JSON list of C-alpha atoms in Angstrom, two decimals:
[
{"chain": "A", "resi": 14, "resn": "MET", "atom": "CA", "xyz": [207.93, 37.52, 65.68]},
{"chain": "A", "resi": 15, "resn": "THR", "atom": "CA", "xyz": [210.37, 36.22, 68.24]},
{"chain": "A", "resi": 16, "resn": "THR", "atom": "CA", "xyz": [212.65, 33.22, 67.95]},
{"chain": "A", "resi": 17, "resn": "THR", "atom": "CA", "xyz": [210.25, 31.35, 70.25]},
{"chain": "A", "resi": 18, "resn": "ASP", "atom": "CA", "xyz": [207.38, 32.09, 67.86]},
{"chain": "A", "resi": 19, "resn": "TYR", "atom": "CA", "xyz": [209.35, 30.67, 64.94]},
{"chain": "A", "resi": 20, "resn": "LEU", "atom": "CA", "xyz": [210.34, 27.61, 66.99]},
{"chain": "A", "resi": 21, "resn": "LEU", "atom": "CA", "xyz": [206.73, 26.97, 68.04]},
{"chain": "A", "resi": 22, "resn": "ASN", "atom": "CA", "xyz": [205.55, 27.28, 64.43]},
{"chain": "A", "resi": 23, "resn": "GLY", "atom": "CA", "xyz": [208.32, 24.94, 63.34]},
{"chain": "A", "resi": 24, "resn": "LEU", "atom": "CA", "xyz": [207.28, 22.45, 66.04]},
{"chain": "A", "resi": 25, "resn": "PHE", "atom": "CA", "xyz": [203.71, 22.66, 64.76]},
{"chain": "A", "resi": 26, "resn": "VAL", "atom": "CA", "xyz": [204.78, 22.01, 61.15]},
{"chain": "A", "resi": 27, "resn": "PHE", "atom": "CA", "xyz": [207.01, 19.14, 62.32]},
{"chain": "A", "resi": 28, "resn": "SER", "atom": "CA", "xyz": [204.11, 17.59, 64.25]},
{"chain": "A", "resi": 29, "resn": "VAL", "atom": "CA", "xyz": [201.92, 17.75, 61.13]},
{"chain": "A", "resi": 30, "resn": "LEU", "atom": "CA", "xyz": [204.65, 16.27, 58.91]},
{"chain": "A", "resi": 31, "resn": "ARG", "atom": "CA", "xyz": [205.24, 13.53, 61.47]},
{"chain": "A", "resi": 32, "resn": "GLN", "atom": "CA", "xyz": [201.61, 12.49, 61.05]},
{"chain": "A", "resi": 33, "resn": "VAL", "atom": "CA", "xyz": [201.95, 11.98, 57.29]},
{"chain": "A", "resi": 34, "resn": "ARG", "atom": "CA", "xyz": [203.14, 8.48, 58.10]},
{"chain": "A", "resi": 35, "resn": "GLU", "atom": "CA", "xyz": [200.43, 6.27, 59.53]},
{"chain": "A", "resi": 36, "resn": "ARG", "atom": "CA", "xyz": [200.70, 5.87, 63.26]},
{"chain": "A", "resi": 37, "resn": "ARG", "atom": "CA", "xyz": [198.83, 4.17, 66.05]},
{"chain": "A", "resi": 38, "resn": "LEU", "atom": "CA", "xyz": [196.61, 6.31, 68.23]},
{"chain": "A", "resi": 39, "resn": "ASP", "atom": "CA", "xyz": [197.91, 5.99, 71.75]},
{"chain": "A", "resi": 40, "resn": "LEU", "atom": "CA", "xyz": [198.14, 8.03, 74.93]},
{"chain": "A", "resi": 41, "resn": "GLN", "atom": "CA", "xyz": [200.84, 10.20, 73.36]},
{"chain": "A", "resi": 42, "resn": "SER", "atom": "CA", "xyz": [198.31, 11.25, 70.69]},
{"chain": "A", "resi": 43, "resn": "ILE", "atom": "CA", "xyz": [196.41, 13.07, 73.44]},
{"chain": "A", "resi": 44, "resn": "LEU", "atom": "CA", "xyz": [199.17, 14.07, 75.84]},
{"chain": "A", "resi": 45, "resn": "LEU", "atom": "CA", "xyz": [201.51, 15.68, 73.29]},
{"chain": "A", "resi": 46, "resn": "PRO", "atom": "CA", "xyz": [198.91, 18.07, 71.78]},
{"chain": "A", "resi": 47, "resn": "LEU", "atom": "CA", "xyz": [197.55, 18.90, 75.26]},
{"chain": "A", "resi": 48, "resn": "GLY", "atom": "CA", "xyz": [201.08, 19.61, 76.47]},
{"chain": "A", "resi": 49, "resn": "ILE", "atom": "CA", "xyz": [201.71, 21.94, 73.55]},
{"chain": "A", "resi": 50, "resn": "VAL", "atom": "CA", "xyz": [198.36, 23.67, 74.11]},
{"chain": "A", "resi": 51, "resn": "ALA", "atom": "CA", "xyz": [199.09, 24.13, 77.83]},
{"chain": "A", "resi": 52, "resn": "PHE", "atom": "CA", "xyz": [202.57, 25.52, 77.13]},
{"chain": "A", "resi": 53, "resn": "VAL", "atom": "CA", "xyz": [201.35, 27.96, 74.46]},
{"chain": "A", "resi": 54, "resn": "ALA", "atom": "CA", "xyz": [198.38, 29.10, 76.54]},
{"chain": "A", "resi": 55, "resn": "HIS", "atom": "CA", "xyz": [200.62, 29.67, 79.57]},
{"chain": "A", "resi": 56, "resn": "SER", "atom": "CA", "xyz": [203.19, 31.54, 77.47]},
{"chain": "A", "resi": 57, "resn": "TYR", "atom": "CA", "xyz": [200.85, 33.85, 75.55]},
{"chain": "A", "resi": 58, "resn": "ILE", "atom": "CA", "xyz": [197.54, 34.21, 77.37]},
{"chain": "A", "resi": 59, "resn": "HIS", "atom": "CA", "xyz": [197.78, 36.10, 80.65]},
{"chain": "A", "resi": 60, "resn": "THR", "atom": "CA", "xyz": [194.40, 37.82, 80.60]},
{"chain": "A", "resi": 61, "resn": "VAL", "atom": "CA", "xyz": [191.40, 37.74, 78.31]},
{"chain": "A", "resi": 62, "resn": "PRO", "atom": "CA", "xyz": [190.79, 41.26, 77.01]},
{"chain": "A", "resi": 63, "resn": "SER", "atom": "CA", "xyz": [187.15, 42.27, 77.18]},
{"chain": "A", "resi": 64, "resn": "ALA", "atom": "CA", "xyz": [187.11, 45.93, 76.13]},
{"chain": "A", "resi": 65, "resn": "GLY", "atom": "CA", "xyz": [185.02, 47.00, 73.15]},
{"chain": "A", "resi": 66, "resn": "ASN", "atom": "CA", "xyz": [184.69, 44.15, 70.64]},
{"chain": "A", "resi": 67, "resn": "ASP", "atom": "CA", "xyz": [187.68, 42.17, 71.91]},
{"chain": "A", "resi": 68, "resn": "LEU", "atom": "CA", "xyz": [185.63, 39.11, 72.87]},
{"chain": "A", "resi": 69, "resn": "VAL", "atom": "CA", "xyz": [183.94, 39.13, 69.46]},
{"chain": "A", "resi": 70, "resn": "LEU", "atom": "CA", "xyz": [187.35, 38.95, 67.76]},
{"chain": "A", "resi": 71, "resn": "VAL", "atom": "CA", "xyz": [188.53, 36.20, 70.11]},
{"chain": "A", "resi": 72, "resn": "GLY", "atom": "CA", "xyz": [185.32, 34.24, 69.53]},
{"chain": "A", "resi": 73, "resn": "LEU", "atom": "CA", "xyz": [185.49, 34.71, 65.77]},
{"chain": "A", "resi": 74, "resn": "LEU", "atom": "CA", "xyz": [189.07, 33.50, 65.44]},
{"chain": "A", "resi": 75, "resn": "ALA", "atom": "CA", "xyz": [188.47, 30.66, 67.92]},
{"chain": "A", "resi": 76, "resn": "SER", "atom": "CA", "xyz": [185.55, 29.61, 65.69]},
{"chain": "A", "resi": 77, "resn": "VAL", "atom": "CA", "xyz": [187.82, 29.67, 62.65]},
{"chain": "A", "resi": 78, "resn": "GLY", "atom": "CA", "xyz": [190.28, 27.47, 64.56]},
{"chain": "A", "resi": 79, "resn": "ILE", "atom": "CA", "xyz": [187.54, 25.03, 65.55]},
{"chain": "A", "resi": 80, "resn": "THR", "atom": "CA", "xyz": [186.33, 24.86, 61.95]},
{"chain": "A", "resi": 81, "resn": "LEU", "atom": "CA", "xyz": [189.84, 24.19, 60.61]},
{"chain": "A", "resi": 82, "resn": "GLY", "atom": "CA", "xyz": [190.46, 21.60, 63.33]},
{"chain": "A", "resi": 83, "resn": "VAL", "atom": "CA", "xyz": [187.20, 19.72, 62.76]},
{"chain": "A", "resi": 84, "resn": "LEU", "atom": "CA", "xyz": [187.66, 19.74, 58.98]},
{"chain": "A", "resi": 85, "resn": "SER", "atom": "CA", "xyz": [191.23, 18.51, 59.41]},
{"chain": "A", "resi": 86, "resn": "GLY", "atom": "CA", "xyz": [190.04, 15.80, 61.80]},
{"chain": "A", "resi": 87, "resn": "LEU", "atom": "CA", "xyz": [187.32, 14.70, 59.39]},
{"chain": "A", "resi": 88, "resn": "THR", "atom": "CA", "xyz": [189.79, 14.51, 56.49]},
{"chain": "A", "resi": 89, "resn": "THR", "atom": "CA", "xyz": [192.42, 12.62, 58.48]},
{"chain": "A", "resi": 90, "resn": "ARG", "atom": "CA", "xyz": [192.47, 8.96, 57.55]},
{"chain": "A", "resi": 91, "resn": "VAL", "atom": "CA", "xyz": [191.38, 6.80, 60.50]},
{"chain": "A", "resi": 92, "resn": "ARG", "atom": "CA", "xyz": [191.29, 3.03, 60.22]},
{"chain": "A", "resi": 93, "resn": "VAL", "atom": "CA", "xyz": [191.48, -0.06, 62.40]},
{"chain": "A", "resi": 94, "resn": "GLY", "atom": "CA", "xyz": [194.85, -1.81, 62.15]},
{"chain": "A", "resi": 95, "resn": "ASP", "atom": "CA", "xyz": [195.47, -5.54, 62.16]},
{"chain": "A", "resi": 96, "resn": "ASP", "atom": "CA", "xyz": [196.03, -5.34, 65.92]},
{"chain": "A", "resi": 97, "resn": "GLY", "atom": "CA", "xyz": [192.56, -3.81, 66.45]},
{"chain": "A", "resi": 98, "resn": "ALA", "atom": "CA", "xyz": [193.98, -0.39, 67.35]},
{"chain": "A", "resi": 99, "resn": "ALA", "atom": "CA", "xyz": [193.04, 2.83, 65.60]},
{"chain": "A", "resi": 100, "resn": "ARG", "atom": "CA", "xyz": [195.62, 4.13, 63.17]},
{"chain": "A", "resi": 101, "resn": "THR", "atom": "CA", "xyz": [195.68, 7.60, 61.63]},
{"chain": "A", "resi": 102, "resn": "ARG", "atom": "CA", "xyz": [197.42, 9.39, 58.83]},
{"chain": "A", "resi": 103, "resn": "VAL", "atom": "CA", "xyz": [197.25, 13.04, 57.80]},
{"chain": "A", "resi": 104, "resn": "GLY", "atom": "CA", "xyz": [196.65, 13.41, 54.07]},
{"chain": "A", "resi": 105, "resn": "TRP", "atom": "CA", "xyz": [197.01, 16.43, 51.79]},
{"chain": "A", "resi": 106, "resn": "ILE", "atom": "CA", "xyz": [193.70, 18.02, 52.71]},
{"chain": "A", "resi": 107, "resn": "ALA", "atom": "CA", "xyz": [194.09, 17.65, 56.48]},
{"chain": "A", "resi": 108, "resn": "GLY", "atom": "CA", "xyz": [197.72, 18.77, 56.37]},
{"chain": "A", "resi": 109, "resn": "SER", "atom": "CA", "xyz": [196.89, 21.73, 54.15]},
{"chain": "A", "resi": 110, "resn": "LEU", "atom": "CA", "xyz": [194.17, 22.87, 56.53]},
{"chain": "A", "resi": 111, "resn": "LEU", "atom": "CA", "xyz": [196.48, 22.66, 59.54]},
{"chain": "A", "resi": 112, "resn": "ILE", "atom": "CA", "xyz": [199.42, 24.36, 57.87]},
{"chain": "A", "resi": 113, "resn": "GLY", "atom": "CA", "xyz": [197.12, 26.89, 56.15]},
{"chain": "A", "resi": 114, "resn": "GLY", "atom": "CA", "xyz": [195.81, 28.06, 59.54]},
{"chain": "A", "resi": 115, "resn": "MET", "atom": "CA", "xyz": [199.34, 28.37, 60.88]},
{"chain": "A", "resi": 116, "resn": "LEU", "atom": "CA", "xyz": [200.51, 30.25, 57.78]},
{"chain": "A", "resi": 117, "resn": "ALA", "atom": "CA", "xyz": [197.55, 32.65, 58.02]},
{"chain": "A", "resi": 118, "resn": "ARG", "atom": "CA", "xyz": [198.55, 33.52, 61.59]},
{"chain": "A", "resi": 119, "resn": "MET", "atom": "CA", "xyz": [202.21, 33.96, 60.63]},
{"chain": "A", "resi": 120, "resn": "VAL", "atom": "CA", "xyz": [201.37, 36.13, 57.62]},
{"chain": "A", "resi": 121, "resn": "PHE", "atom": "CA", "xyz": [199.18, 38.36, 59.79]},
{"chain": "A", "resi": 122, "resn": "VAL", "atom": "CA", "xyz": [201.92, 38.84, 62.39]},
{"chain": "A", "resi": 123, "resn": "LEU", "atom": "CA", "xyz": [204.62, 39.41, 59.77]},
{"chain": "A", "resi": 124, "resn": "ALA", "atom": "CA", "xyz": [202.38, 41.89, 57.93]},
{"chain": "A", "resi": 125, "resn": "ALA", "atom": "CA", "xyz": [201.68, 43.73, 61.18]},
{"chain": "A", "resi": 126, "resn": "GLU", "atom": "CA", "xyz": [205.41, 43.99, 61.85]},
{"chain": "A", "resi": 127, "resn": "HIS", "atom": "CA", "xyz": [206.41, 44.95, 58.30]},
{"chain": "A", "resi": 128, "resn": "GLY", "atom": "CA", "xyz": [204.13, 47.67, 57.01]},
{"chain": "A", "resi": 129, "resn": "ALA", "atom": "CA", "xyz": [200.52, 46.77, 57.74]},
{"chain": "A", "resi": 130, "resn": "GLY", "atom": "CA", "xyz": [200.66, 47.85, 61.39]},
{"chain": "A", "resi": 131, "resn": "GLY", "atom": "CA", "xyz": [199.07, 51.23, 60.63]},
{"chain": "A", "resi": 132, "resn": "ALA", "atom": "CA", "xyz": [196.17, 49.66, 58.75]},
{"chain": "A", "resi": 133, "resn": "ILE", "atom": "CA", "xyz": [195.63, 47.11, 61.53]},
{"chain": "A", "resi": 134, "resn": "SER", "atom": "CA", "xyz": [195.74, 49.90, 64.16]},
{"chain": "A", "resi": 135, "resn": "SER", "atom": "CA", "xyz": [193.23, 51.93, 62.18]},
{"chain": "A", "resi": 136, "resn": "PHE", "atom": "CA", "xyz": [190.94, 48.90, 61.75]},
{"chain": "A", "resi": 137, "resn": "SER", "atom": "CA", "xyz": [191.29, 48.11, 65.46]},
{"chain": "A", "resi": 138, "resn": "ALA", "atom": "CA", "xyz": [190.42, 51.67, 66.51]},
{"chain": "A", "resi": 139, "resn": "THR", "atom": "CA", "xyz": [187.42, 51.78, 64.19]},
{"chain": "A", "resi": 140, "resn": "ASN", "atom": "CA", "xyz": [186.17, 48.43, 65.49]},
{"chain": "A", "resi": 141, "resn": "HIS", "atom": "CA", "xyz": [187.04, 48.99, 69.16]},
{"chain": "A", "resi": 142, "resn": "LEU", "atom": "CA", "xyz": [189.71, 46.29, 69.39]},
{"chain": "A", "resi": 143, "resn": "THR", "atom": "CA", "xyz": [192.78, 46.33, 71.61]},
{"chain": "A", "resi": 144, "resn": "ALA", "atom": "CA", "xyz": [196.22, 45.06, 70.64]},
{"chain": "A", "resi": 145, "resn": "ALA", "atom": "CA", "xyz": [195.95, 42.39, 73.36]},
{"chain": "A", "resi": 146, "resn": "ALA", "atom": "CA", "xyz": [192.80, 41.06, 71.69]},
{"chain": "A", "resi": 147, "resn": "TRP", "atom": "CA", "xyz": [194.72, 40.25, 68.51]},
{"chain": "A", "resi": 148, "resn": "THR", "atom": "CA", "xyz": [197.29, 38.21, 70.43]},
{"chain": "A", "resi": 149, "resn": "VAL", "atom": "CA", "xyz": [194.69, 36.28, 72.40]},
{"chain": "A", "resi": 150, "resn": "ALA", "atom": "CA", "xyz": [192.50, 35.76, 69.31]},
{"chain": "A", "resi": 151, "resn": "LEU", "atom": "CA", "xyz": [195.36, 34.38, 67.20]},
{"chain": "A", "resi": 152, "resn": "VAL", "atom": "CA", "xyz": [196.50, 32.09, 70.00]},
{"chain": "A", "resi": 153, "resn": "ALA", "atom": "CA", "xyz": [192.89, 30.97, 70.64]},
{"chain": "A", "resi": 154, "resn": "MET", "atom": "CA", "xyz": [192.58, 30.14, 66.95]},
{"chain": "A", "resi": 155, "resn": "ALA", "atom": "CA", "xyz": [195.67, 27.92, 67.11]},
{"chain": "A", "resi": 156, "resn": "LEU", "atom": "CA", "xyz": [194.67, 26.22, 70.36]},
{"chain": "A", "resi": 157, "resn": "CYS", "atom": "CA", "xyz": [191.12, 25.57, 69.19]},
{"chain": "A", "resi": 158, "resn": "GLU", "atom": "CA", "xyz": [192.44, 24.17, 65.91]},
{"chain": "A", "resi": 159, "resn": "ILE", "atom": "CA", "xyz": [194.69, 21.67, 67.71]},
{"chain": "A", "resi": 160, "resn": "ILE", "atom": "CA", "xyz": [192.06, 20.63, 70.26]},
{"chain": "A", "resi": 161, "resn": "ALA", "atom": "CA", "xyz": [189.22, 20.34, 67.72]},
{"chain": "A", "resi": 162, "resn": "ARG", "atom": "CA", "xyz": [191.32, 18.15, 65.44]},
{"chain": "A", "resi": 163, "resn": "MET", "atom": "CA", "xyz": [192.43, 15.94, 68.30]},
{"chain": "A", "resi": 164, "resn": "VAL", "atom": "CA", "xyz": [188.89, 15.51, 69.62]},
{"chain": "A", "resi": 165, "resn": "THR", "atom": "CA", "xyz": [187.48, 14.84, 66.13]},
{"chain": "A", "resi": 166, "resn": "VAL", "atom": "CA", "xyz": [190.08, 12.16, 65.40]},
{"chain": "A", "resi": 167, "resn": "GLN", "atom": "CA", "xyz": [189.62, 10.55, 68.83]},
{"chain": "A", "resi": 168, "resn": "VAL", "atom": "CA", "xyz": [185.81, 10.46, 68.42]},
{"chain": "A", "resi": 169, "resn": "ARG", "atom": "CA", "xyz": [186.16, 8.87, 64.99]},
{"chain": "A", "resi": 170, "resn": "ALA", "atom": "CA", "xyz": [188.59, 6.29, 66.40]},
{"chain": "A", "resi": 171, "resn": "TYR", "atom": "CA", "xyz": [186.30, 5.59, 69.36]},
{"chain": "A", "resi": 172, "resn": "ARG", "atom": "CA", "xyz": [183.41, 4.84, 67.03]},
{"chain": "A", "resi": 173, "resn": "MET", "atom": "CA", "xyz": [185.58, 2.25, 65.26]},
{"chain": "A", "resi": 174, "resn": "THR", "atom": "CA", "xyz": [187.38, 0.66, 68.19]},
{"chain": "A", "resi": 175, "resn": "GLY", "atom": "CA", "xyz": [185.67, 1.64, 71.45]},
{"chain": "A", "resi": 176, "resn": "THR", "atom": "CA", "xyz": [188.96, 3.09, 72.69]},
{"chain": "A", "resi": 177, "resn": "VAL", "atom": "CA", "xyz": [190.30, 6.59, 73.23]},
{"chain": "A", "resi": 178, "resn": "ALA", "atom": "CA", "xyz": [194.06, 6.89, 72.79]},
{"chain": "A", "resi": 179, "resn": "GLY", "atom": "CA", "xyz": [194.22, 3.10, 72.86]},
{"chain": "A", "resi": 180, "resn": "LEU", "atom": "CA", "xyz": [192.52, 2.91, 76.25]},
{"chain": "A", "resi": 181, "resn": "PRO", "atom": "CA", "xyz": [189.16, 1.05, 76.41]},
{"chain": "A", "resi": 182, "resn": "ILE", "atom": "CA", "xyz": [186.28, 3.35, 77.34]},
{"chain": "A", "resi": 183, "resn": "PRO", "atom": "CA", "xyz": [182.97, 1.68, 78.21]},
{"chain": "A", "resi": 184, "resn": "ALA", "atom": "CA", "xyz": [179.93, 2.90, 76.30]},
{"chain": "A", "resi": 185, "resn": "ALA", "atom": "CA", "xyz": [177.41, 4.96, 78.27]},
{"chain": "A", "resi": 186, "resn": "ALA", "atom": "CA", "xyz": [174.32, 3.05, 79.33]}
]
């Protein structure tokens, strides 16, 4: 792992810890995660590998990310504040899901770099996976986790307040 990888993981943990305190859902609650997602995607995903079973691996880990994100979003406390705005707070379950996904990715990368590389290479060869697929799949898992959580929380808030990120959105006819 590079210094940038550690910094990005630290930023992710900081963003989760920051949400332990209740906060108002506003435009920043959408723009900040989307900015992080755009930066990470631009930094790590240059092509989508499609050899062998690469797309299966990417899809599988993206599905894991979506599952973790939705579960985290469903277990995040969402309520209407005195001012009528949606307020959220990450509890133990939601925070554990988010940090658990991040730790799983870090453990995999650290294991690959410190002794498990041969086993991962053997598994990859047996299952027709390229090294690039692992990178894209792990990044897709993280991005899907962030986006799924954000969307889940925003949908829950919309149902309570009729707003998304504090902005009124008219109901469809």
